[in-house]
XYZ file of C-alpha atoms in Angstrom:
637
model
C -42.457 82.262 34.577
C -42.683 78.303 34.984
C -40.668 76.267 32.541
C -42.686 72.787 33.353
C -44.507 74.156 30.081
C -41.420 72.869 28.263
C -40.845 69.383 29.723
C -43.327 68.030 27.183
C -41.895 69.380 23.911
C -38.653 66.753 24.234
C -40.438 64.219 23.759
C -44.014 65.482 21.548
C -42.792 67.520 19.067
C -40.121 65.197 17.971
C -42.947 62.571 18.122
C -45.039 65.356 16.118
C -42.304 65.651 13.815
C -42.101 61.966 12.671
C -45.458 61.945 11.745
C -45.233 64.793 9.355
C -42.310 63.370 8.015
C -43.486 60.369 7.384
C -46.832 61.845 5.634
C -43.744 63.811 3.672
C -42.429 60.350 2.386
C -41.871 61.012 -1.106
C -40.326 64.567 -0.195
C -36.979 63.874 0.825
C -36.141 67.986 1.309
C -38.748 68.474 3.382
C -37.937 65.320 6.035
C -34.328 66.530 6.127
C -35.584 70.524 7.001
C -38.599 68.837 9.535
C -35.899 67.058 11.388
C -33.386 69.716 11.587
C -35.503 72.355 12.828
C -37.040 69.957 15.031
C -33.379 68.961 16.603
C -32.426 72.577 16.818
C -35.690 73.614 18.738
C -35.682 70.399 21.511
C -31.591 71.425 21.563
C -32.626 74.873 22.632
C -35.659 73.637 24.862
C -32.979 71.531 26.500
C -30.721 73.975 27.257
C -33.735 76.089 28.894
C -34.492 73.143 31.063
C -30.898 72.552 32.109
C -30.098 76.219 32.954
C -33.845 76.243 34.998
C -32.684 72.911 36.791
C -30.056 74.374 38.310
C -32.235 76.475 40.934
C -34.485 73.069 41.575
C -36.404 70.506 39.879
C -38.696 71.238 37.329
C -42.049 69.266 37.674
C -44.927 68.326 35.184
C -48.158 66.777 36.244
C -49.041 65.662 32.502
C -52.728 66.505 32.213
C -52.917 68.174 35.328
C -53.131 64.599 36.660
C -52.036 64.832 40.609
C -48.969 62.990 41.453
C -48.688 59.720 42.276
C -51.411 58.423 39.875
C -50.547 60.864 36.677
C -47.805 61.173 34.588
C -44.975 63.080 35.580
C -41.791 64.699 34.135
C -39.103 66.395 35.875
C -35.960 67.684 35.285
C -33.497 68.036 37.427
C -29.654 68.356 37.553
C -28.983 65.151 36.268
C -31.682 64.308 33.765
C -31.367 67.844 32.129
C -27.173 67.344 31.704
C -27.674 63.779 30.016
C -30.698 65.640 27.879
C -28.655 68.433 26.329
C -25.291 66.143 25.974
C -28.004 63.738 23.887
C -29.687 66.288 21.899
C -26.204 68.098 21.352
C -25.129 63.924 19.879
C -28.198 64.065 17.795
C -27.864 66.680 16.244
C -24.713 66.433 14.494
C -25.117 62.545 13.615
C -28.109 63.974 12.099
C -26.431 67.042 10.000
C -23.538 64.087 9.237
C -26.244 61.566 7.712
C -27.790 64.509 5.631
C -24.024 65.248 4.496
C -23.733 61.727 3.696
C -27.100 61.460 1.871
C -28.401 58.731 4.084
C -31.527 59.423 4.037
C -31.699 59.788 -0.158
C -33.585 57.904 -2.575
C -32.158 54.579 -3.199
C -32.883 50.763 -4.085
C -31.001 50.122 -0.605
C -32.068 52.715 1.768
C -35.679 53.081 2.407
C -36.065 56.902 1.984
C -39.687 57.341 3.658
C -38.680 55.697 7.123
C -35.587 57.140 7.944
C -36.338 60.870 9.739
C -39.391 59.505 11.128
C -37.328 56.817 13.174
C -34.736 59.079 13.733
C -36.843 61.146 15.378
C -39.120 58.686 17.188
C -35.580 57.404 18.499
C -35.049 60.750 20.416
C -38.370 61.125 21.682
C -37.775 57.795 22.804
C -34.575 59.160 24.572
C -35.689 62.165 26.093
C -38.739 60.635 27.648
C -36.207 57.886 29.266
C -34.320 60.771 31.156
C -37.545 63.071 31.991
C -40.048 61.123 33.620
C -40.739 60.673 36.905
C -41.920 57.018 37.322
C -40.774 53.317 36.494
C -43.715 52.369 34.248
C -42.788 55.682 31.888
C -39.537 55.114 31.886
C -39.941 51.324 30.286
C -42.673 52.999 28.015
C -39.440 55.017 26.786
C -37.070 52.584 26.309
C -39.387 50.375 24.176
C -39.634 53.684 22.505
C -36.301 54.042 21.388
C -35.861 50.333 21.086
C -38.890 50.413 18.654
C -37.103 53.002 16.760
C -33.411 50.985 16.822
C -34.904 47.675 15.505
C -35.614 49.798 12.036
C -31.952 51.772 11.823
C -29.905 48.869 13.102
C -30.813 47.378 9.853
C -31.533 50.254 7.521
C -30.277 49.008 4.206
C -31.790 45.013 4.631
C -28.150 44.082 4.080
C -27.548 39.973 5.419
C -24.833 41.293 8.117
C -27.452 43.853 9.265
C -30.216 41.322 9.500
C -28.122 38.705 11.160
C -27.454 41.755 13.743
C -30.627 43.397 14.163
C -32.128 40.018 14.947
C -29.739 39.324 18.022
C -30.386 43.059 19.127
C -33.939 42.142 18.767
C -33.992 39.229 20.616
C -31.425 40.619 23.502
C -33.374 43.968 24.036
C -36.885 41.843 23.911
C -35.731 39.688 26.976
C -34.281 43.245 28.681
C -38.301 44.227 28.179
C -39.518 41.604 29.591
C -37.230 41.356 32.992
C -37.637 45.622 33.440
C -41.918 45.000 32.904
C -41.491 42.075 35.818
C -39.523 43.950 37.884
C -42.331 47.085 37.833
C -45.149 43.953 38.153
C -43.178 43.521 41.208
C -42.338 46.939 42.485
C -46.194 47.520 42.187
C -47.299 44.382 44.038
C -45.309 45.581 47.233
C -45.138 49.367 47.022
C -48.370 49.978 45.714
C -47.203 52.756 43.284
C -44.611 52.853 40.412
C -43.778 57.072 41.067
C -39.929 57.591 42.029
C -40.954 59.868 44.475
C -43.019 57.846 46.589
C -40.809 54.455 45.658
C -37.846 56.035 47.285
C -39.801 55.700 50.683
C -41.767 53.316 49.896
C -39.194 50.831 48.960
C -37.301 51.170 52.414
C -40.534 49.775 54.426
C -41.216 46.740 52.684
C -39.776 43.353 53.443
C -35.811 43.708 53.217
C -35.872 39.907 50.920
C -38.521 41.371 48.727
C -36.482 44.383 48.168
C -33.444 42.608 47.117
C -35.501 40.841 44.305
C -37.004 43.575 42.775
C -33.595 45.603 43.097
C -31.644 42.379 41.286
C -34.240 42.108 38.207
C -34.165 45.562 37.991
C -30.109 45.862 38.134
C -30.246 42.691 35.336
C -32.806 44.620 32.883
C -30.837 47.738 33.181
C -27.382 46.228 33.140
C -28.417 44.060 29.420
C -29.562 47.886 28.091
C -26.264 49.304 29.497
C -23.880 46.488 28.196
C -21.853 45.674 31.526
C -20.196 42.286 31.873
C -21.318 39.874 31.914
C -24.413 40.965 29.728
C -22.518 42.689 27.045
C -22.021 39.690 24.497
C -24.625 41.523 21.814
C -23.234 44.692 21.561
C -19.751 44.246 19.413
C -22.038 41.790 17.182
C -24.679 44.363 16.559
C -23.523 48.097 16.609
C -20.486 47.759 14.121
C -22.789 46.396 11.052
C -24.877 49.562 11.117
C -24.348 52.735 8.683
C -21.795 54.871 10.570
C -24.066 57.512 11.829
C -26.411 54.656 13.153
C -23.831 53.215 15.022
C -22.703 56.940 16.225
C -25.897 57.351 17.916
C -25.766 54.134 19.088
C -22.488 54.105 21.074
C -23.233 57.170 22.053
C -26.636 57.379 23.898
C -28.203 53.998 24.062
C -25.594 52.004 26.559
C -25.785 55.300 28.764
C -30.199 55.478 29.308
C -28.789 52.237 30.561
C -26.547 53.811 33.281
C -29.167 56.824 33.663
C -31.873 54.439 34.540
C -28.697 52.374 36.861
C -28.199 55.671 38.462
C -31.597 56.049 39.491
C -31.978 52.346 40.718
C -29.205 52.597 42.721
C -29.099 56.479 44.359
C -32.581 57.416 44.406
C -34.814 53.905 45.090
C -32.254 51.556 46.596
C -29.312 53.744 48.565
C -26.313 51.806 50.280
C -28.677 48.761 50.216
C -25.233 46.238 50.414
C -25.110 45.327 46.072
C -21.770 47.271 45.970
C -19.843 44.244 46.330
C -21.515 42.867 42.707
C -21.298 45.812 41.396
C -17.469 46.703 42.124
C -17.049 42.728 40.784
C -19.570 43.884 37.486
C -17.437 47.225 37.237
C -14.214 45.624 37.263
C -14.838 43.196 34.950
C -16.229 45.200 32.357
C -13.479 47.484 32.348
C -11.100 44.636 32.126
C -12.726 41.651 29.739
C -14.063 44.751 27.416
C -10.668 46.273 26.530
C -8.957 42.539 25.873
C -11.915 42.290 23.375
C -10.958 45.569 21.886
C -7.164 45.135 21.696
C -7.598 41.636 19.911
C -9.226 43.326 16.921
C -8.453 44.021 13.813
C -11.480 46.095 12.353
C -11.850 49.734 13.816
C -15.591 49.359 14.575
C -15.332 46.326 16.280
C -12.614 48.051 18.400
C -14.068 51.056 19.133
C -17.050 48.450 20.002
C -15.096 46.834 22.700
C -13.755 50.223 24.064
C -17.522 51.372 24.218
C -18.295 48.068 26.710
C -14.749 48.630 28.529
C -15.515 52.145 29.411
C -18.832 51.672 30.654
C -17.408 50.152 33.499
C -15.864 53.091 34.468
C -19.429 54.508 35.039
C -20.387 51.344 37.282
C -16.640 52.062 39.140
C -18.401 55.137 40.307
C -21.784 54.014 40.521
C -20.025 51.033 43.096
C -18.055 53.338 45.556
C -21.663 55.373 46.575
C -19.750 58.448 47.590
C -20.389 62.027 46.620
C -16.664 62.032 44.851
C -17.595 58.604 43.115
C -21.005 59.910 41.962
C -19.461 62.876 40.783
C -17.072 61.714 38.523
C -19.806 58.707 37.197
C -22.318 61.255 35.731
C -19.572 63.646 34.372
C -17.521 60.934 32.617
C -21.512 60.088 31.414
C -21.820 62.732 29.677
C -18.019 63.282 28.401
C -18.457 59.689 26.987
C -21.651 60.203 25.079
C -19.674 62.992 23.183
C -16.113 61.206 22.992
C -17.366 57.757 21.604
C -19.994 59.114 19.099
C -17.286 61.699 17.418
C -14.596 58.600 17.553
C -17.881 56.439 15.112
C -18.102 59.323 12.578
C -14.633 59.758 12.293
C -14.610 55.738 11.637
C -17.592 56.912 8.888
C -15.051 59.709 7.502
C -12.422 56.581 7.414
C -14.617 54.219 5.796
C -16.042 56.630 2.949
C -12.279 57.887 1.686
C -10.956 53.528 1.523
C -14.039 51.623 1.725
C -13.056 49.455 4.678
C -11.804 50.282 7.988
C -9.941 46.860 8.721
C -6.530 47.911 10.399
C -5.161 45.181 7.623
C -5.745 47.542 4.546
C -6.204 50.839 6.018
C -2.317 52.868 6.219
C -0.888 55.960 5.326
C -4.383 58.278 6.323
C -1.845 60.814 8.364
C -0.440 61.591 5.024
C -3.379 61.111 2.198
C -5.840 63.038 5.059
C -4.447 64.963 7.327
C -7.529 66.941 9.026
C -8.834 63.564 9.543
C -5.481 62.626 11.750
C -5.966 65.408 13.704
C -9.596 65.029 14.604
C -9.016 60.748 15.276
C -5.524 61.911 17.208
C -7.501 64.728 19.580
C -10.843 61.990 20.345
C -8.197 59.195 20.763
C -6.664 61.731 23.384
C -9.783 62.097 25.037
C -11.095 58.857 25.557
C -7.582 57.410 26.905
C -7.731 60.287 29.052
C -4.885 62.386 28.716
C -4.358 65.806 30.477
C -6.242 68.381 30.402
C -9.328 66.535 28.419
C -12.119 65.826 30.581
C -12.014 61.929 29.918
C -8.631 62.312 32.093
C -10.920 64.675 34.767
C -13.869 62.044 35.199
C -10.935 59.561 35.721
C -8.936 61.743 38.141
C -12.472 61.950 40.264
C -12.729 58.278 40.485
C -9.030 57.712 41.031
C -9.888 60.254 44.133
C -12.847 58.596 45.179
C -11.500 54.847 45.412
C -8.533 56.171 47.399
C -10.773 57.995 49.899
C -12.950 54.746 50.235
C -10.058 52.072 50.578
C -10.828 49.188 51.379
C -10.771 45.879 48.698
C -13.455 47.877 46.638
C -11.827 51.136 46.332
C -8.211 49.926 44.978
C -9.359 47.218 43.536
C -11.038 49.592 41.204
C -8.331 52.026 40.795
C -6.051 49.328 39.991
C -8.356 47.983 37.125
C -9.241 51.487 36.104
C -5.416 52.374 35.502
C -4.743 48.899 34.131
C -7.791 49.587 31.684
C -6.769 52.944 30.904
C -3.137 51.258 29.591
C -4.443 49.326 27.312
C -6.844 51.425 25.624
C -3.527 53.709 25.171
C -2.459 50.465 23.638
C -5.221 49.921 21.147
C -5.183 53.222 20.177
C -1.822 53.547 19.535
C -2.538 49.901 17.676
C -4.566 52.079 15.203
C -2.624 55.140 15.056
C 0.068 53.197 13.923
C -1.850 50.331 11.728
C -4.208 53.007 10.173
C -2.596 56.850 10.133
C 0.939 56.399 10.871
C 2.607 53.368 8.389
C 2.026 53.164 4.581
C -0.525 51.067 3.071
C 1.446 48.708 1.560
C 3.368 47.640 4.615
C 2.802 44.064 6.165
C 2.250 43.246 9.636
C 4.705 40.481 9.732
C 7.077 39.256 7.378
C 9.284 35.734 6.642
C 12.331 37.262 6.881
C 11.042 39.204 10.773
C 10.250 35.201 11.109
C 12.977 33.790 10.129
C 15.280 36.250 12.559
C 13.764 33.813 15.509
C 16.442 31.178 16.245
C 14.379 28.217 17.282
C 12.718 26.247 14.332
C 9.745 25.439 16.431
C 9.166 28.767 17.674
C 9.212 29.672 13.708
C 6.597 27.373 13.407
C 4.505 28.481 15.977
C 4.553 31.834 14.910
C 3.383 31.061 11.525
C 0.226 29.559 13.065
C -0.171 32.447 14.905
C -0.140 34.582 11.968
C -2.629 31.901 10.277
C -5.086 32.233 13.017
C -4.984 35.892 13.350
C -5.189 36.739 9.411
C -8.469 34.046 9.578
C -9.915 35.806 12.141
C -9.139 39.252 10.594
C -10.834 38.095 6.954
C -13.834 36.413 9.013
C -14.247 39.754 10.596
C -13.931 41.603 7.543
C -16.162 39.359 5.713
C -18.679 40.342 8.275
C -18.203 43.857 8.212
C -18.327 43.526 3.822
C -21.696 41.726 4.322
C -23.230 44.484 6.255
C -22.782 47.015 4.130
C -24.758 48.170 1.195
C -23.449 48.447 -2.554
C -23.243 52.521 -2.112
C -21.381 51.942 1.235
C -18.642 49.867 -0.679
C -17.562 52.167 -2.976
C -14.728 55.210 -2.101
C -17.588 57.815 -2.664
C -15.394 60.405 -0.504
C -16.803 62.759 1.992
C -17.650 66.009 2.072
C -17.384 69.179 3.826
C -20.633 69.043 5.345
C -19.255 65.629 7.207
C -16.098 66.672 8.294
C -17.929 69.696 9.705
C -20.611 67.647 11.563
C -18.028 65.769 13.608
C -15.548 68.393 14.169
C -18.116 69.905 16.028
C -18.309 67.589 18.388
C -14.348 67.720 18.735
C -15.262 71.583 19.434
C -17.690 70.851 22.158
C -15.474 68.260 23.409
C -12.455 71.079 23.634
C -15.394 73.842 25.451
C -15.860 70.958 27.763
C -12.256 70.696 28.635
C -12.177 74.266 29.161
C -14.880 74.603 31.064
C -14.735 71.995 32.573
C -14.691 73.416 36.208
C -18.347 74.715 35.942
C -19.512 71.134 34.208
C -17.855 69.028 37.334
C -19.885 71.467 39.740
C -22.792 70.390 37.666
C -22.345 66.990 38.108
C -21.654 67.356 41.325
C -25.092 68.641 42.525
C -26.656 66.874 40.270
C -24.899 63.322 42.381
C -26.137 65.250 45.781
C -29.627 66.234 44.080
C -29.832 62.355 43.814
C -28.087 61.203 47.250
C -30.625 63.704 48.968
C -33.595 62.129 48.207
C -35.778 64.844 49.402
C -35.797 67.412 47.062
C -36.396 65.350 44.316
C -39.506 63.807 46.776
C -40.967 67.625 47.993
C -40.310 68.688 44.163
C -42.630 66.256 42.985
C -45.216 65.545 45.767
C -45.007 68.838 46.979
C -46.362 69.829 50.767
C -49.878 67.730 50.610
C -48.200 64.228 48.551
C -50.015 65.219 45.372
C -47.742 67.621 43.588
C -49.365 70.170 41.208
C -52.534 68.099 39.246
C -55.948 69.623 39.669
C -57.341 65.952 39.999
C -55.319 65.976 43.619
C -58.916 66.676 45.217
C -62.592 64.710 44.278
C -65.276 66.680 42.941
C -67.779 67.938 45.370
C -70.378 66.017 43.091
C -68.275 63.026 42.849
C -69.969 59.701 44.844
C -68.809 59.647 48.271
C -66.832 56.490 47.930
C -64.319 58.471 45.291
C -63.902 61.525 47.962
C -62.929 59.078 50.354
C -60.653 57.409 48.336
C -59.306 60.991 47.566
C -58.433 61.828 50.817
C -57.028 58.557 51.740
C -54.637 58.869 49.074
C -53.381 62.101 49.520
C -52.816 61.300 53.449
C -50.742 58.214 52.616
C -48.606 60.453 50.189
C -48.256 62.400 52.876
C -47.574 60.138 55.059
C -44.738 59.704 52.983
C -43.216 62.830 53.159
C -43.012 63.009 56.538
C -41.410 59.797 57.118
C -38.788 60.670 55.281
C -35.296 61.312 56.795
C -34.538 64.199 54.961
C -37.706 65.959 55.035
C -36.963 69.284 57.009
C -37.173 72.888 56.566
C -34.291 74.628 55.288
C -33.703 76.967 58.273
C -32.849 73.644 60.703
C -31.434 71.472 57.617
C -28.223 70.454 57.696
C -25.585 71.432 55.231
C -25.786 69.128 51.993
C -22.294 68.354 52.694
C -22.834 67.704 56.345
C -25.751 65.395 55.376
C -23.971 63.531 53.206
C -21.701 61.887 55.806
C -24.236 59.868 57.032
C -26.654 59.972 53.855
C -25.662 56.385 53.437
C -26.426 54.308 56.648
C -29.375 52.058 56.600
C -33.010 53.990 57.338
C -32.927 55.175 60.573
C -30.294 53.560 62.101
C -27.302 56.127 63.232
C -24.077 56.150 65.037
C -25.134 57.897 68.161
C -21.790 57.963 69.167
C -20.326 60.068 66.503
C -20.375 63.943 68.091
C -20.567 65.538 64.313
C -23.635 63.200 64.302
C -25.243 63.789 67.108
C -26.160 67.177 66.613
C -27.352 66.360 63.360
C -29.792 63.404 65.068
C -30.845 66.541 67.503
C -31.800 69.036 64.851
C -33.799 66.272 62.583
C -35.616 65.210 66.150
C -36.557 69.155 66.399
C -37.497 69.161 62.631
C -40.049 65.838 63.012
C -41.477 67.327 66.346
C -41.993 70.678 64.000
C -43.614 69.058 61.439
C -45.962 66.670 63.410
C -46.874 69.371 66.132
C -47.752 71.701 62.996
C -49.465 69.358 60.736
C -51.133 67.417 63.614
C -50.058 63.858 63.372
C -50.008 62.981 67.017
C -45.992 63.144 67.430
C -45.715 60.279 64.395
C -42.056 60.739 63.665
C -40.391 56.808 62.966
């Protein structure tokens, strides 16, 4: 039996969902079971999807709407691995916010809107990684943008306003360059479908290409916080509630690098941007993590680390090798996991002292033990120490730069280990600031300063220590005027909480031992996306239309309409068989064997190479075999 029935239910019945609970308003009970059961089921429908993927991609034509003019959604490898990590995030920020009564009755937190965004947010999400064309995918993110402008600034606290409206304004101006650059995809492909763009976009003019491939790379790059477009995020994220921000961190930067992933593998392959982006990668990795070690509040931190480690996604993204690819999506989806348990164990932090400035936080190894423990094993992971998987993604990229060489390739590695330091260092920072020394102990004292032999230097130290303890209170100021009355107090946490985001640090542990399996996942999932035709075949199937009933005109339709029909579906076609990988699998090449030349421009080969040339020989055989059985008059490019 089919799965495409389930592609929908990701993204309708959480939609479904918020409705009811927002007709529920003044039931509080009821909106916290709605959304839990609805979490649980799109969890399970997930993992369906995912397991399913992993024989091919799984293709909806919504409304039995033929491809390239309906709606479609398909899951393969990689959208189906970022959907479960997602859902698996969701759900325990969402049994943490019910633990920390979020969601109840109060003259600061609006009871009747919370669930209902919550869950608008995820349907949001899950579209954004299921469907199958550009226009879709923007109609997802304003989804889940929609959704963040009310949660950022839950609570109508001044912090939380000041924040929300920056988010506002940044993601507004994201909206506006990603609907120009499908304006412009549509103007010279003639279709917005992924499918068809991926050949389409390789026989239009080579200028106009680069254009819509640059305001695409901006749009997604503001949504998925690289430098130099990353300025809003440590503003905005740290003044939400906790489990806000958890979700956040988590999932929002990385539809960025889904949609980045897609841009770059499956519409625009080895089309020369690797330069910018190693340049993009390098600096993010770099500029983030100063930002983070210069702080002095834990959210803000954690906030820089967020930006610092995307680059590591862009490092792969930038070296366009299976290896490289790889170890991208995998450290994708460790990532997701890692930074949203590090958030609610900030939350956990922030509920037992009522701050979580590094200035009067100490002692928490002693007072809360469990706590430790939980901060000490995420901290682990997200430095990437041996055997976690943060250390595994890194170990693939460290493998992939060397393989490439070159400027790019150890320029990256270098960064990436230099990167990888200092978030050691500004963990260790709060280990020691936070868990490890007592509450009462300064940072600096006179008599430490007056141990320095030069007067001036004295001096100079002291202003130091002035500037630093008024950035420190300005930062703290703005971290006291985001939060709400209840979030003030030392209200404790309970069992429930602790329980929410320990189970992330148990997924995170399954994922380190199983990690083997998960990397092979990955992997395919990179060559799903660097051979472009299965995702093409699996959604335009045979005859360009894939599986909608509307694929052929009515026999009473006007004449004009049948023609139009037809001269559709032959252009789709037309499509198919132009493109390079389009053969049958008894004469296709290895995936491995393909990918050693997967990445030269369109049609242009090294007829020199002798591995090569019997691959040109058996893809000449396969284009005769097509054209000689489908009749196209020997039209092989």
């Amino acid at each position: 039996m089919s799965l495409a029935w389930m592609l929908p239910v990701p993204v309708l019945l959480p939609l479904l969902a918020a409705g009811i609970a927002l007709v529920l308003a003044s039931r509080p009970r009821m909106q916290q079971l709605i959304s839990l059961v609805t979490l649980i089921t799109v969890l399970v429908v997930g993992i369906f999807l995912a397991i399913g993927a992993n024989s091919g991609p799984i293709v909806l034509d919504v409304g039995s709407w033929a491809a390239p003019i309906g709606i479609t959604l398909v899951a393969d490898r990689l959208s189906s691995l970022m959907l479960v990590v997602s859902q698996i995030v969701t759900l325990a920020v969402l049994v943490y916010s019910l633990a920390q009564n979020l969601a109840d009755e109060g003259a600061d937190v609006p009871v009747s809107i919370y669930h209902p965004t919550y869950l608008i947010l995820i349907a949001g999400v899950s579209n954004s990684f299921l469907t199958g064309d550009l226009f879709n995918l923007y109609v997802g993110f304003e989804i889940l943008l929609a959704a963040s402008f009310v949660l950022i600034t839950i609570g109508g606290t001044r912090g939380r306003t000041r924040a929300g409206t920056v988010y506002v304004i940044v993601s507004l101006v994201s909206s506006v360059l990603f609907l120009i650059g499908i304006a412009l995809t549509y103007a010279a492909a003639g279709t917005v479908n992924m499918a068809q763009l991926s050949t389409r976009l390789r026989e239009i003019d080579p200028n106009i290409a680069l254009v819509i491939q640059l305001v695409l790379l901006v749009a997604f790059g503001i949504k998925a916080a690289v430098f130099p477009l990353a300025a809003w995020l440590p503003d905005s994220y740290p003044t939400a509630p906790a489990p806000v921000t958890a979700v956040f961190a988590g999932l929002l930067t990385k539809v960025g690098i889904y949609a980045l992933i897609r841009l770059q593998v499956l519409l625009f392959p080895g089309e020369g941007l690797e330069g910018l982006l190693t340049v993009v990668g390098i600096a993010t990795m770099i500029i983030g993590i100063l930002g983070a070690i210069a702080q002095d509040d834990i959210r803000r931190l954690l906030s820089f680390t967020l930006v610092s480690h995307i680059g590591f996604m862009i490092w792969g993204l930038a070296l366009i090798s299976k290896i490289g690819l790889s170890a991208a999506i995998f450290y994708a989806a460790h990532h997701i996991l890692v930074q949203t348990t590090l958030f609610l164990i900030i939350g956990l932090i922030e509920r037992h002292e009522g701050a979580t400035s590094l200035r009067t936080l100490g002692g928490l190894a002693k007072s809360h033990p469990v706590l430790s423990i939980m901060f000490f094993i995420a901290g682990l992971n997200l430095v990437g120490i041996p055997p976690f998987t943060g250390f595994i993604g890194k170990i693939g990229l460290a493998q992939a730069s060397v393989e490439q060489g070159g400027w790019q390739g150890y320029s990256l590695l270098a960064a990436g280990m230099i990167t990888s330091f200092l978030t050691l260092y500004a963990l260790v920072k709060v280990w020691n600031f936070a868990f490890w020394q007592p509450a009462d102990d300064d940072h600096v004292t006179d008599t430490d300063i007056s141990q320095t032999s030069s007067h001036r230097q004295q001096r100079a130290e002291r202003r130091a220590i002035r500037a630093a303890t008024h950035r420190a209170q300005l930062a703290a100021r703005m971290q006291q005027t985001s939060r709400t009355e209840t979030e003030r107090e030392r209200s404790g946490a309970s069992a429930l909480m602790y329980a929410s985001a320990g189970s992330l640090i148990v997924v995170m542990l399954a994922m380190s031992i199983g990690a083997g399996p998960l990397y092979a996942y990955a992997t395919d999932a990179a060559l799903d996306q660097m051979d472009r035709a299965t995702y093409l075949h699996a959604v335009l199937q045979h005859n360009g239309r894939g599986h909608g009933n509307s694929q052929y005109a009515r026999t009473e339709a006007p004449e004009n309409l049948q023609e139009f029909s037809k001269s559709a579906q032959e252009d789709v076609a037309r499509d198919v068989r132009h493109d390079d990988r389009n053969n049958p699998a008894v004469v296709r090449p290895t995936r491995d064997q393909l990918w050693s030349f997967q990445w030269r421009p369109p049609y242009l080969v090294d007829t020199d190479d002798p591995t090569l040339a019997s691959h040109i020989t058996c893809l000449d055989m396969t284009r005769r075999y097509i054209d000689g059985f489908q009749g196209t008059g020997g039209d092989s490019r």
